[in-house]
Coordinates of C-alpha atoms in Angstrom, one line a residue:
M1 CA -38.4 -118.4 -249.8
Q2 CA -39.1 -119.2 -253.4
G3 CA -36.6 -117.4 -255.7
V4 CA -34.2 -116.6 -252.8
G5 CA -31.0 -118.6 -252.7
T6 CA -27.2 -118.4 -252.9
G7 CA -26.0 -115.9 -255.5
R8 CA -29.3 -113.9 -255.6
L9 CA -28.5 -110.2 -256.0
L10 CA -30.7 -107.8 -254.0
A11 CA -30.9 -104.0 -254.9
S12 CA -28.3 -104.8 -257.6
R13 CA -25.5 -104.9 -255.0
Y14 CA -26.1 -107.4 -252.1
A15 CA -25.1 -111.0 -253.1
L16 CA -26.6 -113.7 -250.8
R17 CA -24.0 -116.2 -249.7
Q18 CA -25.2 -118.4 -246.8
R19 CA -28.5 -118.7 -244.9
R20 CA -28.0 -118.3 -241.1
A21 CA -31.5 -118.6 -239.6
T22 CA -35.2 -118.9 -240.4
L23 CA -38.4 -118.0 -238.7
G24 CA -41.4 -119.0 -240.8
A25 CA -41.1 -117.1 -244.1
I26 CA -38.4 -114.8 -242.7
E27 CA -34.8 -115.7 -243.5
V28 CA -31.5 -114.2 -242.3
W29 CA -28.6 -114.5 -244.8
A30 CA -24.9 -113.6 -244.8
A31 CA -24.2 -111.5 -247.9
T32 CA -21.5 -109.4 -249.6
D33 CA -22.0 -105.8 -250.5
S34 CA -20.4 -105.8 -254.0
T35 CA -20.2 -102.0 -254.2
L36 CA -18.2 -101.5 -251.0
G37 CA -16.7 -105.0 -250.8
R38 CA -17.8 -105.6 -247.2
E39 CA -19.8 -108.3 -245.4
V40 CA -23.4 -107.6 -244.4
S41 CA -26.4 -109.3 -242.9
V42 CA -29.6 -109.5 -244.9
T43 CA -33.1 -110.3 -243.6
V44 CA -35.5 -111.2 -246.4
L45 CA -39.2 -112.0 -246.4
P46 CA -42.1 -111.9 -248.8
V47 CA -43.8 -108.6 -249.4
S48 CA -47.1 -110.3 -248.8
D49 CA -46.1 -111.4 -245.3
P50 CA -48.1 -109.5 -242.7
H51 CA -44.8 -108.7 -240.8
A52 CA -43.2 -107.1 -243.9
E53 CA -44.4 -103.5 -243.7
P54 CA -44.1 -103.2 -239.8
L55 CA -40.5 -104.7 -240.1
L56 CA -39.5 -102.2 -242.8
E57 CA -40.9 -99.3 -240.9
A58 CA -39.2 -100.4 -237.6
A59 CA -35.9 -100.8 -239.5
R60 CA -36.1 -97.3 -241.0
A61 CA -36.8 -95.8 -237.6
T62 CA -33.8 -97.7 -236.1
A63 CA -31.5 -96.4 -238.8
A64 CA -32.1 -92.8 -237.5
V65 CA -30.7 -93.6 -234.0
N66 CA -27.0 -92.9 -233.8
D67 CA -25.3 -95.1 -231.2
H68 CA -22.3 -97.4 -231.9
R69 CA -23.8 -100.1 -229.6
L70 CA -26.8 -100.6 -231.8
V71 CA -26.5 -102.7 -234.9
R72 CA -26.5 -100.3 -237.9
V73 CA -29.3 -100.5 -240.5
L74 CA -27.6 -99.9 -243.9
D75 CA -30.5 -100.3 -246.3
V76 CA -34.2 -101.0 -246.4
G77 CA -36.3 -101.8 -249.5
S78 CA -38.4 -104.1 -251.6
R79 CA -38.6 -105.2 -255.2
G80 CA -41.1 -107.5 -256.8
D81 CA -42.3 -110.0 -254.2
V82 CA -39.2 -109.7 -251.9
A83 CA -38.6 -107.2 -249.1
W84 CA -35.3 -106.9 -247.3
V85 CA -33.4 -105.2 -244.5
I86 CA -29.6 -104.8 -244.8
E87 CA -27.5 -104.5 -241.6
E88 CA -23.9 -104.5 -240.6
S89 CA -22.3 -107.9 -240.3
L90 CA -21.4 -109.3 -236.8
A91 CA -19.7 -112.4 -238.1
D92 CA -16.7 -111.8 -235.8
S93 CA -18.9 -111.5 -232.7
T94 CA -20.4 -114.0 -230.2
S95 CA -23.8 -113.8 -228.7
L96 CA -24.1 -113.6 -224.9
A97 CA -26.0 -116.9 -225.0
E98 CA -23.0 -118.6 -226.7
L99 CA -20.6 -117.1 -224.1
L100 CA -22.7 -118.4 -221.3
A101 CA -22.6 -121.9 -222.7
D102 CA -19.1 -122.1 -221.2
G103 CA -20.1 -120.8 -217.8
P104 CA -20.9 -117.5 -216.1
L105 CA -19.0 -114.3 -216.9
P106 CA -17.0 -112.4 -214.3
P107 CA -19.4 -110.1 -212.4
E108 CA -17.5 -107.0 -213.6
E109 CA -17.7 -108.1 -217.2
A110 CA -21.4 -108.7 -216.7
R111 CA -21.7 -105.1 -215.2
R112 CA -19.8 -103.7 -218.3
I113 CA -22.0 -105.5 -220.8
V114 CA -25.3 -104.7 -219.2
G115 CA -24.2 -101.1 -218.5
E116 CA -23.5 -100.6 -222.2
V117 CA -26.9 -102.2 -223.1
A118 CA -28.7 -99.9 -220.7
T119 CA -27.0 -96.8 -222.0
A120 CA -27.8 -97.7 -225.7
L121 CA -31.4 -98.4 -224.8
D122 CA -31.6 -95.1 -223.0
V123 CA -30.4 -93.3 -226.2
A124 CA -33.0 -95.2 -228.2
A125 CA -35.8 -94.4 -225.8
R126 CA -35.1 -90.6 -226.3
S127 CA -36.0 -91.2 -230.0
G128 CA -39.2 -93.2 -228.9
L129 CA -37.8 -96.6 -229.8
H130 CA -37.7 -99.7 -227.6
H131 CA -36.5 -103.3 -227.8
L132 CA -39.2 -105.2 -225.8
H133 CA -37.6 -108.6 -226.6
L134 CA -34.2 -108.6 -224.8
T135 CA -32.6 -112.0 -224.4
P136 CA -28.9 -113.2 -224.4
H137 CA -29.3 -114.0 -228.1
A138 CA -29.9 -110.3 -228.9
V139 CA -26.7 -109.1 -227.3
R140 CA -23.3 -109.8 -229.0
R141 CA -19.7 -109.1 -228.0
T142 CA -16.9 -108.6 -230.6
K143 CA -13.4 -110.0 -230.2
A144 CA -12.3 -106.5 -229.1
G145 CA -15.0 -106.4 -226.4
L146 CA -17.4 -104.0 -228.1
I147 CA -21.1 -104.6 -227.3
K148 CA -23.7 -104.8 -230.1
I149 CA -27.5 -105.0 -229.6
A150 CA -29.6 -106.5 -232.4
G151 CA -33.4 -106.3 -232.9
L152 CA -34.1 -102.8 -231.6
S153 CA -37.8 -102.2 -232.5
T154 CA -37.5 -104.9 -235.3
A155 CA -37.8 -107.9 -232.9
A156 CA -41.2 -106.6 -231.7
A157 CA -42.2 -106.1 -235.4
V158 CA -41.2 -109.7 -236.2
E159 CA -43.1 -111.1 -233.2
G160 CA -46.1 -108.9 -233.9
T161 CA -45.9 -107.3 -230.4
T162 CA -48.0 -104.3 -229.8
V163 CA -45.8 -101.5 -228.5
P164 CA -47.1 -100.2 -225.1
D165 CA -46.9 -96.6 -223.9
H166 CA -43.5 -95.0 -223.5
A167 CA -43.2 -95.5 -219.7
E168 CA -44.3 -99.1 -219.8
A169 CA -42.0 -99.9 -222.7
Q170 CA -39.0 -98.4 -220.8
R171 CA -40.0 -100.5 -217.7
I172 CA -40.0 -103.7 -219.9
D173 CA -36.6 -102.9 -221.4
A174 CA -35.2 -102.1 -217.9
L175 CA -36.4 -105.4 -216.5
G176 CA -35.1 -107.3 -219.5
T177 CA -31.7 -105.7 -219.1
I178 CA -31.6 -106.7 -215.4
A179 CA -32.5 -110.2 -216.5
L180 CA -29.4 -110.1 -218.8
L181 CA -27.3 -109.2 -215.8
Y182 CA -28.7 -112.1 -213.8
A183 CA -28.1 -114.6 -216.6
A184 CA -24.5 -113.3 -217.2
M185 CA -23.6 -114.0 -213.6
T186 CA -25.5 -117.3 -213.1
T187 CA -26.2 -118.8 -216.6
R188 CA -29.9 -118.9 -215.6
W189 CA -32.8 -117.0 -217.0
P190 CA -35.0 -115.3 -214.3
L191 CA -38.1 -114.4 -216.3
R192 CA -41.1 -116.6 -217.1
T193 CA -40.2 -116.7 -220.9
T194 CA -38.1 -119.5 -222.2
V195 CA -34.7 -118.8 -223.7
P196 CA -33.1 -121.5 -225.8
G197 CA -29.8 -122.6 -224.4
L198 CA -30.4 -121.4 -220.8
E199 CA -31.9 -123.1 -217.9
A200 CA -34.7 -121.4 -215.9
A201 CA -33.7 -119.7 -212.7
P202 CA -34.6 -121.7 -209.6
R203 CA -37.5 -120.3 -207.4
V204 CA -37.7 -120.6 -203.7
A205 CA -41.2 -120.2 -202.3
G206 CA -42.2 -118.8 -205.7
V207 CA -39.5 -116.1 -205.7
V208 CA -36.4 -116.1 -208.0
A209 CA -33.3 -117.1 -206.1
A210 CA -30.8 -114.3 -205.7
P211 CA -27.6 -114.5 -207.8
S212 CA -25.5 -114.9 -204.7
E213 CA -27.3 -118.1 -204.0
L214 CA -26.1 -119.5 -207.3
A215 CA -22.7 -118.1 -207.9
V216 CA -19.7 -117.0 -205.7
A217 CA -18.2 -113.5 -205.4
V218 CA -21.3 -111.7 -206.7
P219 CA -20.9 -107.9 -205.8
A220 CA -23.4 -106.8 -203.2
D221 CA -24.8 -104.0 -205.3
L222 CA -25.5 -106.3 -208.3
D223 CA -27.1 -108.9 -205.9
D224 CA -29.4 -106.2 -204.4
L225 CA -30.3 -104.9 -207.8
C226 CA -31.5 -108.3 -208.9
R227 CA -33.3 -108.9 -205.6
E228 CA -35.2 -105.6 -206.0
A229 CA -36.1 -106.4 -209.6
F230 CA -37.4 -110.0 -209.1
T231 CA -38.5 -110.1 -205.4
R232 CA -39.7 -106.6 -204.5
S233 CA -40.4 -103.1 -205.9
G234 CA -37.9 -100.3 -206.1
A235 CA -35.8 -101.5 -209.0
P236 CA -34.9 -98.9 -211.8
R237 CA -37.9 -98.4 -214.1
T238 CA -36.0 -97.0 -217.1
P239 CA -32.7 -98.0 -218.9
G240 CA -31.3 -94.6 -218.0
E241 CA -31.9 -95.1 -214.2
L242 CA -30.4 -98.6 -214.5
A243 CA -27.2 -97.3 -216.2
Q244 CA -26.7 -94.8 -213.4
R245 CA -27.3 -97.5 -210.8
L246 CA -24.7 -99.8 -212.5
G247 CA -21.9 -97.2 -213.1
P248 CA -19.1 -96.9 -213.2
W249 CA -18.0 -99.9 -215.2
S250 CA -14.8 -100.9 -217.0
H251 CA -14.4 -99.5 -220.6
T252 CA -12.3 -102.6 -221.6
L253 CA -13.0 -106.3 -221.7
V254 CA -12.7 -108.1 -218.3
R255 CA -10.9 -111.2 -219.4
H256 CA -10.3 -113.4 -216.4
V257 CA -12.5 -116.5 -215.8
A258 CA -15.4 -116.4 -213.3
P259 CA -15.9 -119.2 -210.9
K260 CA -18.5 -121.8 -211.8
P261 CA -22.0 -121.5 -210.2
V262 CA -22.6 -123.5 -207.0
A263 CA -25.3 -126.0 -206.8
A264 CA -28.8 -124.7 -205.8
P265 CA -32.2 -126.2 -205.3
T266 CA -34.1 -126.1 -208.6
E267 CA -37.6 -126.8 -209.7
E268 CA -38.4 -128.6 -212.9
I269 CA -36.9 -126.9 -215.9
P270 CA -39.3 -126.5 -218.8
R271 CA -38.4 -128.4 -221.9
I272 CA -37.3 -126.5 -225.0
R273 CA -39.4 -127.1 -228.1
A274 CA -37.7 -128.3 -231.2
G275 CA -36.8 -125.4 -233.5
A276 CA -36.9 -122.9 -230.7
A277 CA -33.2 -122.1 -231.1
D278 CA -33.7 -121.0 -234.7
R279 CA -36.7 -119.0 -233.6
A280 CA -34.7 -117.2 -230.9
A281 CA -31.8 -116.4 -233.4
A282 CA -34.1 -115.0 -236.1
T283 CA -36.2 -113.0 -233.6
S284 CA -33.4 -111.4 -231.6
G285 CA -30.9 -111.1 -234.4
G286 CA -33.1 -110.8 -237.3
A287 CA -33.8 -107.8 -238.9
G288 CA -31.5 -109.1 -236.8
A289 CA -28.0 -108.1 -237.7
A290 CA -25.9 -111.1 -238.6
A291 CA -27.9 -113.6 -236.6
T292 CA -26.4 -117.0 -236.1
P293 CA -28.2 -120.1 -234.9
A294 CA -28.6 -120.2 -231.2
A295 CA -26.4 -122.4 -229.1
T296 CA -27.7 -126.0 -228.7
P297 CA -29.2 -126.4 -225.2
R298 CA -26.8 -128.2 -222.9
P299 CA -27.6 -130.6 -220.1
P300 CA -27.9 -128.9 -216.7
R301 CA -24.7 -128.5 -214.8
N302 CA -25.4 -129.5 -211.2
V303 CA -21.9 -130.6 -210.2
P304 CA -20.3 -127.8 -208.1
R305 CA -16.8 -126.8 -208.8
K306 CA -14.5 -124.9 -206.4
P307 CA -12.8 -122.1 -208.2
S308 CA -9.0 -122.4 -208.5
H309 CA -6.7 -120.1 -206.5
R310 CA -5.8 -118.2 -209.7
E311 CA -9.4 -117.7 -210.7
Q312 CA -10.4 -116.5 -207.2
R313 CA -7.4 -114.1 -207.0
A314 CA -8.2 -112.6 -210.4
H315 CA -11.8 -112.3 -209.5
D316 CA -11.1 -110.6 -206.2
K317 CA -8.7 -108.2 -207.9
A318 CA -11.3 -107.1 -210.4
A319 CA -14.0 -106.7 -207.7
Q320 CA -11.6 -104.6 -205.6
A321 CA -10.8 -102.4 -208.6
A322 CA -14.5 -101.9 -209.3
E323 CA -15.1 -101.0 -205.6
E324 CA -12.3 -98.4 -205.8
R325 CA -13.9 -96.9 -209.0
R326 CA -17.3 -96.7 -207.2
E327 CA -15.6 -94.9 -204.2
I328 CA -13.9 -92.4 -206.5
A329 CA -17.2 -91.7 -208.3
A330 CA -19.0 -91.3 -204.9
R331 CA -16.3 -88.8 -203.8
R332 CA -16.7 -86.8 -207.0
R333 CA -20.4 -86.5 -206.4
D334 CA -19.8 -85.3 -202.8
P335 CA -21.2 -81.7 -202.4
G336 CA -18.2 -80.9 -200.2
F337 CA -15.9 -81.0 -203.3
L338 CA -18.1 -78.5 -205.2
D339 CA -16.6 -75.0 -205.0
V340 CA -18.7 -71.7 -205.3
P341 CA -17.7 -70.9 -208.9
E342 CA -18.7 -74.4 -210.0
A343 CA -22.0 -74.1 -208.2
L344 CA -22.7 -70.8 -209.9
D345 CA -21.7 -72.0 -213.3
T346 CA -24.3 -71.3 -215.9
S347 CA -22.6 -73.0 -218.8
T348 CA -24.2 -75.9 -220.6
G349 CA -23.9 -79.4 -219.4
P350 CA -25.8 -81.0 -216.4
L351 CA -24.0 -81.6 -213.1
E352 CA -24.5 -84.9 -211.4
P353 CA -27.0 -84.7 -208.5
P354 CA -25.3 -84.6 -205.1
T355 CA -25.6 -87.6 -202.9
P356 CA -27.7 -87.1 -199.7
L357 CA -25.7 -86.0 -196.6
V358 CA -25.4 -88.5 -193.8
A359 CA -25.0 -87.4 -190.2
A360 CA -21.7 -88.2 -188.7
P361 CA -21.7 -90.4 -185.6
L362 CA -21.3 -88.7 -182.3
E363 CA -17.9 -88.9 -180.6
R364 CA -17.1 -88.7 -176.9
E365 CA -16.3 -85.0 -175.9
G366 CA -12.6 -84.4 -175.4
R367 CA -11.6 -87.7 -176.9
Y368 CA -9.1 -86.1 -179.3
A369 CA -8.4 -82.8 -177.4
K370 CA -4.7 -83.5 -176.7
A371 CA -4.1 -84.7 -180.3
V372 CA -5.8 -81.6 -181.8
I373 CA -3.8 -79.2 -179.4
G374 CA -0.6 -80.9 -180.5
V375 CA -1.3 -80.6 -184.2
V376 CA -2.3 -76.9 -183.8
A377 CA 0.8 -76.1 -181.8
G378 CA 3.0 -77.8 -184.4
A379 CA 1.3 -75.9 -187.2
M380 CA 1.8 -72.6 -185.5
L381 CA 5.5 -73.4 -184.9
L382 CA 6.0 -74.2 -188.6
A383 CA 4.2 -71.1 -189.6
A384 CA 6.4 -68.9 -187.4
V385 CA 9.6 -70.5 -188.9
F386 CA 8.3 -70.0 -192.4
A387 CA 7.4 -66.4 -191.7
A388 CA 10.9 -65.6 -190.3
V389 CA 12.6 -67.1 -193.4
S390 CA 10.3 -65.3 -195.7
L391 CA 10.8 -61.9 -193.9
R392 CA 14.6 -62.4 -194.0
G393 CA 14.5 -63.1 -197.8
A394 CA 12.2 -60.0 -198.4
V395 CA 14.7 -57.7 -196.5
Q396 CA 17.6 -59.0 -198.6
D397 CA 15.6 -58.5 -201.8
M398 CA 14.7 -54.9 -200.8
S399 CA 18.4 -54.1 -200.0
Q400 CA 19.5 -55.4 -203.4
A401 CA 16.8 -53.4 -205.1
V402 CA 17.8 -50.1 -203.3
A403 CA 21.5 -50.6 -204.1
P404 CA 22.6 -48.7 -207.3
A405 CA 23.0 -51.0 -210.3
P406 CA 26.5 -50.7 -211.8
S407 CA 26.6 -49.4 -215.3
T408 CA 27.9 -51.9 -217.8
S409 CA 29.4 -51.5 -221.2
A410 CA 30.6 -54.1 -223.8
T411 CA 32.6 -53.8 -226.8
R412 CA 30.6 -54.7 -229.9
G413 CA 32.0 -57.7 -231.5
P414 CA 30.9 -60.3 -234.0
G415 CA 27.4 -61.4 -233.1
T416 CA 27.2 -59.2 -230.0
S417 CA 25.6 -55.9 -229.1
T418 CA 26.3 -53.1 -226.7
T419 CA 24.1 -53.0 -223.6
G420 CA 23.4 -50.2 -221.3
P421 CA 22.3 -50.1 -217.6
S422 CA 18.7 -50.6 -218.5
A423 CA 19.5 -53.9 -220.2
S424 CA 21.6 -55.3 -217.4
A425 CA 18.8 -56.5 -215.1
S426 CA 19.6 -59.3 -212.8
P427 CA 18.0 -62.7 -213.7
S428 CA 16.4 -62.7 -210.2
T429 CA 14.0 -60.0 -211.3
S430 CA 12.4 -62.1 -214.0
T431 CA 9.2 -63.9 -213.2
D432 CA 8.3 -67.5 -214.2
V433 CA 4.6 -67.8 -214.7
G434 CA 3.5 -71.1 -213.4
P435 CA 0.7 -73.3 -214.8
I436 CA -2.9 -72.4 -214.0
E437 CA -4.6 -75.1 -211.9
F438 CA -7.8 -76.4 -213.6
T439 CA -10.9 -76.7 -211.4
G440 CA -12.5 -79.5 -213.3
V441 CA -12.3 -81.6 -216.5
R442 CA -14.8 -83.5 -218.6
A443 CA -14.8 -85.6 -221.8
L444 CA -16.8 -84.3 -224.7
D445 CA -18.9 -86.3 -227.1
P446 CA -21.8 -84.0 -228.0
E447 CA -22.5 -85.8 -231.3
G448 CA -22.7 -89.2 -229.7
D449 CA -24.0 -90.5 -226.4
D450 CA -22.3 -87.7 -224.4
S451 CA -20.1 -90.3 -222.7
E452 CA -16.5 -90.9 -223.8
N453 CA -14.4 -92.8 -221.3
D454 CA -15.2 -90.3 -218.5
G455 CA -13.5 -92.4 -215.9
G456 CA -10.0 -91.6 -217.2
V457 CA -10.4 -88.0 -218.3
H458 CA -8.7 -86.7 -215.1
K459 CA -5.4 -88.0 -216.5
A460 CA -5.4 -85.2 -219.1
T461 CA -4.8 -82.6 -216.3
D462 CA -3.0 -84.5 -213.6
G463 CA 0.4 -83.0 -214.4
D464 CA 1.9 -86.3 -215.5
A465 CA 2.6 -86.5 -219.2
D466 CA 3.1 -90.3 -218.9
T467 CA -0.6 -90.8 -218.1
F468 CA -3.3 -90.0 -220.7
W469 CA -7.0 -89.9 -221.5
Q470 CA -8.1 -91.9 -224.4
S471 CA -11.5 -92.2 -226.1
E472 CA -13.4 -95.3 -226.9
G473 CA -12.2 -97.4 -229.8
Y474 CA -13.4 -96.8 -233.4
K475 CA -13.0 -98.7 -236.6
N476 CA -11.3 -95.8 -238.4
A477 CA -9.7 -92.4 -237.7
D478 CA -12.8 -90.3 -238.6
Y479 CA -15.0 -92.1 -236.0
Q480 CA -16.7 -94.2 -238.7
G481 CA -18.2 -91.0 -240.2
Q482 CA -20.7 -90.7 -237.3
K483 CA -19.2 -87.6 -235.6
S484 CA -16.8 -84.8 -236.4
G485 CA -14.7 -85.5 -233.3
V486 CA -14.4 -86.0 -229.6
G487 CA -12.3 -84.2 -227.0
V488 CA -11.6 -82.9 -223.5
A489 CA -12.8 -79.6 -221.8
A490 CA -10.7 -78.4 -218.9
K491 CA -12.2 -75.7 -216.6
L492 CA -10.2 -72.7 -215.6
P493 CA -10.7 -70.6 -212.4
R494 CA -13.1 -67.7 -212.8
D495 CA -10.3 -65.0 -212.6
A496 CA -7.8 -66.8 -214.8
E497 CA -6.6 -65.1 -218.0
P498 CA -4.4 -67.6 -219.8
T499 CA -1.9 -66.4 -222.4
T500 CA -0.7 -69.8 -223.8
V501 CA -2.0 -73.4 -223.9
T502 CA 0.3 -76.4 -224.2
V503 CA -1.2 -79.7 -225.3
T504 CA 0.7 -83.0 -225.2
L505 CA -0.7 -85.6 -227.6
G506 CA 0.2 -89.2 -228.0
D507 CA 3.0 -90.8 -230.1
T508 CA 0.8 -91.5 -233.1
P509 CA -0.3 -88.7 -235.4
Q510 CA -3.6 -87.0 -234.7
D511 CA -5.5 -84.0 -236.0
A512 CA -6.5 -81.7 -233.1
T513 CA -7.9 -78.1 -232.6
V514 CA -7.6 -76.1 -229.4
Y515 CA -10.3 -73.7 -228.3
V516 CA -10.9 -71.3 -225.4
G517 CA -14.4 -70.2 -224.5
S518 CA -17.0 -69.4 -221.8
S519 CA -18.7 -72.9 -222.1
R520 CA -17.8 -76.5 -222.9
S521 CA -19.2 -76.0 -226.5
I522 CA -16.8 -75.4 -229.4
D523 CA -19.6 -73.6 -231.3
S524 CA -19.1 -70.4 -229.4
A525 CA -15.4 -70.9 -228.5
T526 CA -12.4 -69.1 -230.0
K527 CA -10.0 -71.3 -232.0
I528 CA -6.4 -70.7 -230.9
G529 CA -4.5 -73.5 -232.5
E530 CA -5.0 -76.3 -235.1
F531 CA -2.5 -79.2 -235.6
T532 CA -2.4 -81.8 -238.4
D533 CA -0.8 -85.2 -238.0
A534 CA 0.6 -83.9 -234.7
T535 CA 2.4 -85.8 -232.0
G536 CA 3.9 -84.9 -228.6
E537 CA 3.8 -81.3 -227.2
Q538 CA 2.0 -78.5 -229.1
Q539 CA 1.6 -74.9 -228.1
A540 CA -1.0 -72.3 -228.9
D541 CA -1.2 -68.6 -227.9
V542 CA -4.4 -67.1 -226.6
P543 CA -5.4 -63.8 -228.2
E544 CA -5.6 -60.9 -225.8
D545 CA -9.3 -60.3 -226.6
A546 CA -10.2 -63.9 -225.7
R547 CA -8.4 -64.2 -222.4
S548 CA -11.0 -62.6 -220.1
D549 CA -13.8 -64.9 -221.3
A550 CA -11.6 -68.1 -221.2
R551 CA -13.4 -70.3 -218.7
Y552 CA -12.6 -73.5 -220.6
V553 CA -9.8 -75.0 -222.6
I554 CA -11.1 -77.4 -225.2
V555 CA -8.9 -79.9 -227.1
W556 CA -11.0 -81.3 -230.0
V557 CA -9.5 -84.3 -231.8
T558 CA -10.9 -84.6 -235.3
K559 CA -8.7 -87.5 -236.5
A560 CA -8.0 -90.3 -234.0
A561 CA -4.7 -92.2 -233.6
E562 CA -4.3 -95.8 -234.6
Q563 CA -3.6 -98.2 -231.8
D564 CA -1.9 -101.6 -231.5
D565 CA -5.3 -103.4 -231.4
G566 CA -6.3 -102.0 -234.7
K567 CA -8.7 -99.5 -233.2
Y568 CA -8.5 -95.7 -233.4
R569 CA -8.7 -93.5 -230.3
A570 CA -8.3 -89.9 -229.5
I571 CA -5.4 -89.5 -227.0
V572 CA -4.6 -86.4 -224.8
S573 CA -1.7 -86.8 -222.4
E574 CA -1.7 -83.4 -220.8
I575 CA -3.2 -79.9 -221.0
V576 CA -1.4 -77.0 -219.4
A577 CA -2.5 -73.3 -219.4
R578 CA -0.3 -70.4 -218.4

């Protein structure tokens, strides 16, 4: 652009440093925010450009969507003949296209990345915004494993795409997200569009080859999902449905190396036009959040490579762990584990729909009769022995209670007091109130995406202080100013009336508040304790007038703890109510 170059100052604070990509008159620059001293990405274009006004409107709409996986829009404006969009810098991140240049990702890492993308697009769809141009160049992964999506709504504005109705737009984004999953596992692109740096997926009899035909150790559920999307109907039609289908996934980076794809029959791969790489980078990243030039297309890899023993063992271990997580999630959705108080609960917060019941296979009559009779007889014998021991102990206690208590007296001495018979009760008459067993526990993130490492939240009430729940990682202790806090809500039995709550935090100082209430919301709950820069075990007393309505104990962490990786996380080791 004329008049735009290194050193140019936009909005009196953003100093342009280096041009990263171009698309016609649109340019993406790395810049420095002189006011806050941070790196940013700047997309500039002439005010007279027909894409200028749609791009600025799309950027303003995107700025209103609050999700940490979407590239944040920091400023939008124009002056003179130049319009601009300022976004957070992703200079320390790598696009999915660049990652795939070194080979396919582990299937569980592909599941994690695509699950995060689908969840973010579902959040955006609730605000009426869509991407419509998802490619591996639009998805980036930071060194810490965080996923960022560039080009929400703005990529369509740059391309001049007419936004379809809400249902069709969600279907397009869902299909594009499944295409990302396919590419992450195979390094091939399954849609008809051309993506610079990636080969087209082979087609057999006009149908896209399944991922399992191109790569080894592809999980069956991911293979079926891609088959349904590209070979027959029945695939998820919204990003929200897709996220449910993919879950659960790992909340941390899956680091082991995936085996290389095996050779497969291919048809002729379309040639990539010159300059297409710059176009992909500016479209997907521009207005595109720190877009970098797309990876240079590499020659096709048709030489098969057998995975090493270490690679195969690491991959099998990750696949087994993922299968165990899915089994645990399925058991938690089993209606057989839902008790009556939980079913009648009228508090806020949707329950997951129960899975359909499957009829058990018929067994031969009398097959286990002898075993069952033996088990029942053994149980009855144990019950009789236990009853006899208990009855004997009760008789002894009654005889001790009936026996007159001897009067005692003591000479008052320094630091002592005289006690009478009423104060000489035997220690055996005191009662030790045990902990109340929680009936459920959930992570709380009401000001975010309502999902905060739900897979590990059970560790906050498992009775083991060495295990703990931790939130997702944030850049600073106050959650980047996007929310007041996150926490855990533990559900009490309906007839429980707790008097004290003990919370064990991590070893790094945190600010936390403890509530009790009739629902999982802190808005209507009673505050019973507040701790500043607290570590380890903390205790709070429940007021008498709040005990009868205490259905939930809520630990709300307002200042997260700093971790070794430089991220900040809320940590709750244990919650105990008595």
